[in-house]
Tab-separated table of C-alpha atoms in Angstrom:
chain	number	residue	atom	x	y	z
A	12	UNK	CA	0.000	0.000	0.000
A	13	UNK	CA	1.054	3.554	-0.632
A	14	UNK	CA	0.979	4.690	2.985
A	15	UNK	CA	3.297	1.850	4.045
A	16	UNK	CA	5.851	2.846	1.424
A	17	UNK	CA	5.845	6.484	2.507
A	18	UNK	CA	6.167	5.420	6.136
A	19	UNK	CA	9.276	3.406	5.321
A	20	UNK	CA	10.663	6.370	3.384
A	21	UNK	CA	10.235	8.749	6.297
A	22	UNK	CA	11.679	6.197	8.713
A	23	UNK	CA	14.767	5.925	6.532
A	24	UNK	CA	15.234	9.692	6.653
A	25	UNK	CA	15.409	10.012	10.426
A	26	UNK	CA	18.611	11.829	11.257
A	27	UNK	CA	19.671	12.971	14.711
A	28	UNK	CA	19.480	16.701	15.403
A	29	UNK	CA	22.342	16.617	17.848
A	30	UNK	CA	24.706	14.370	19.748
A	31	UNK	CA	26.322	14.504	23.160
A	32	UNK	CA	28.398	12.038	25.107
A	33	UNK	CA	27.091	10.103	28.061
A	34	UNK	CA	28.302	11.226	31.479
A	35	UNK	CA	26.819	8.615	33.763
A	36	UNK	CA	25.846	5.025	33.164
A	37	UNK	CA	22.178	4.120	32.777
A	38	UNK	CA	20.171	1.353	31.136
A	39	UNK	CA	19.818	3.528	28.041
A	40	UNK	CA	23.545	4.220	27.907
A	41	UNK	CA	24.200	0.499	28.245
A	42	UNK	CA	22.049	-0.274	25.224
A	43	UNK	CA	23.535	2.579	23.197
A	44	UNK	CA	26.960	1.148	24.010
A	45	UNK	CA	25.841	-2.187	22.587
A	46	UNK	CA	24.450	-0.694	19.381
A	47	UNK	CA	27.614	1.354	18.910
A	48	UNK	CA	29.828	-1.693	19.477
A	49	UNK	CA	27.983	-3.356	16.612
A	50	UNK	CA	28.465	-0.321	14.377
A	51	UNK	CA	25.199	1.599	14.671
A	52	UNK	CA	24.281	4.933	16.207
A	53	UNK	CA	21.379	3.515	18.162
A	54	UNK	CA	18.206	1.439	17.952
A	55	UNK	CA	16.639	3.824	15.429
A	56	UNK	CA	19.450	3.346	12.937
A	57	UNK	CA	19.656	-0.386	13.590
A	58	UNK	CA	15.980	-0.934	12.818
A	59	UNK	CA	16.313	1.265	9.751
A	60	UNK	CA	19.341	-0.559	8.331
A	61	UNK	CA	18.241	-4.072	9.223
A	62	UNK	CA	14.553	-3.468	8.477
A	63	UNK	CA	13.448	-5.115	11.719
A	64	UNK	CA	10.678	-4.077	14.086
A	65	UNK	CA	12.184	-5.443	17.267
A	66	UNK	CA	15.532	-6.062	18.905
A	67	UNK	CA	16.180	-9.146	21.010
A	68	UNK	CA	16.670	-8.179	24.658
A	69	UNK	CA	17.307	-10.022	27.895
A	70	UNK	CA	13.954	-10.263	29.696
A	71	UNK	CA	15.562	-9.866	33.133
A	72	UNK	CA	17.469	-6.646	32.443
A	73	UNK	CA	16.057	-5.282	29.193
A	74	UNK	CA	19.582	-5.024	27.799
A	75	UNK	CA	20.155	-5.856	24.142
A	76	UNK	CA	20.941	-9.549	23.751
A	77	UNK	CA	22.162	-9.817	20.169
A	78	UNK	CA	22.672	-7.580	17.168
A	79	UNK	CA	23.520	-8.219	13.569
A	80	UNK	CA	26.343	-6.136	12.177
A	81	UNK	CA	26.258	-4.631	8.698
A	82	UNK	CA	28.375	-7.550	7.460
A	83	UNK	CA	25.747	-9.884	8.959
A	84	UNK	CA	27.929	-11.335	11.717
A	85	UNK	CA	26.177	-11.482	15.067
A	86	UNK	CA	27.231	-9.808	18.272
A	87	UNK	CA	26.059	-11.456	21.472
A	88	UNK	CA	25.893	-9.528	24.735
A	89	UNK	CA	25.723	-10.456	28.386
A	90	UNK	CA	22.634	-10.259	30.534
A	91	UNK	CA	24.502	-7.956	32.902
A	92	UNK	CA	26.122	-4.577	32.408
A	93	UNK	CA	29.044	-4.530	29.954
A	94	UNK	CA	29.758	-0.824	29.586
A	95	UNK	CA	32.295	0.034	32.274
A	96	UNK	CA	32.535	3.445	33.884
A	97	UNK	CA	35.717	4.208	31.940
A	98	UNK	CA	33.822	3.627	28.684
A	99	UNK	CA	30.693	5.627	29.490
A	100	UNK	CA	32.134	8.844	28.000
A	101	UNK	CA	32.667	7.041	24.684
A	102	UNK	CA	28.942	6.448	24.307
A	103	UNK	CA	27.247	8.889	21.950
A	104	UNK	CA	23.698	9.912	22.785
A	105	UNK	CA	21.744	11.094	19.754
A	106	UNK	CA	18.821	13.462	20.003
A	107	UNK	CA	16.109	13.416	17.338
């Protein structure tokens, strides 16, 4: 249908307005860290590139469980926190 096509088009055009770096760890920062490890800005870009509606997460923590890189290899992540304090400042937080 026509509306579905236009929706996909607008989804593909989502670009962040700004970016800042994370200062303190949070669940959101943890997941951003995981997307960025796999080569994506964030969940928005991942869903756009991979054309998926959902991301597999650990039910206990809500952290991302696995991601597919652009070259189709899979990244698997732990149930628990992986982003250490020393890495928090490397995480880019995009604002749309």
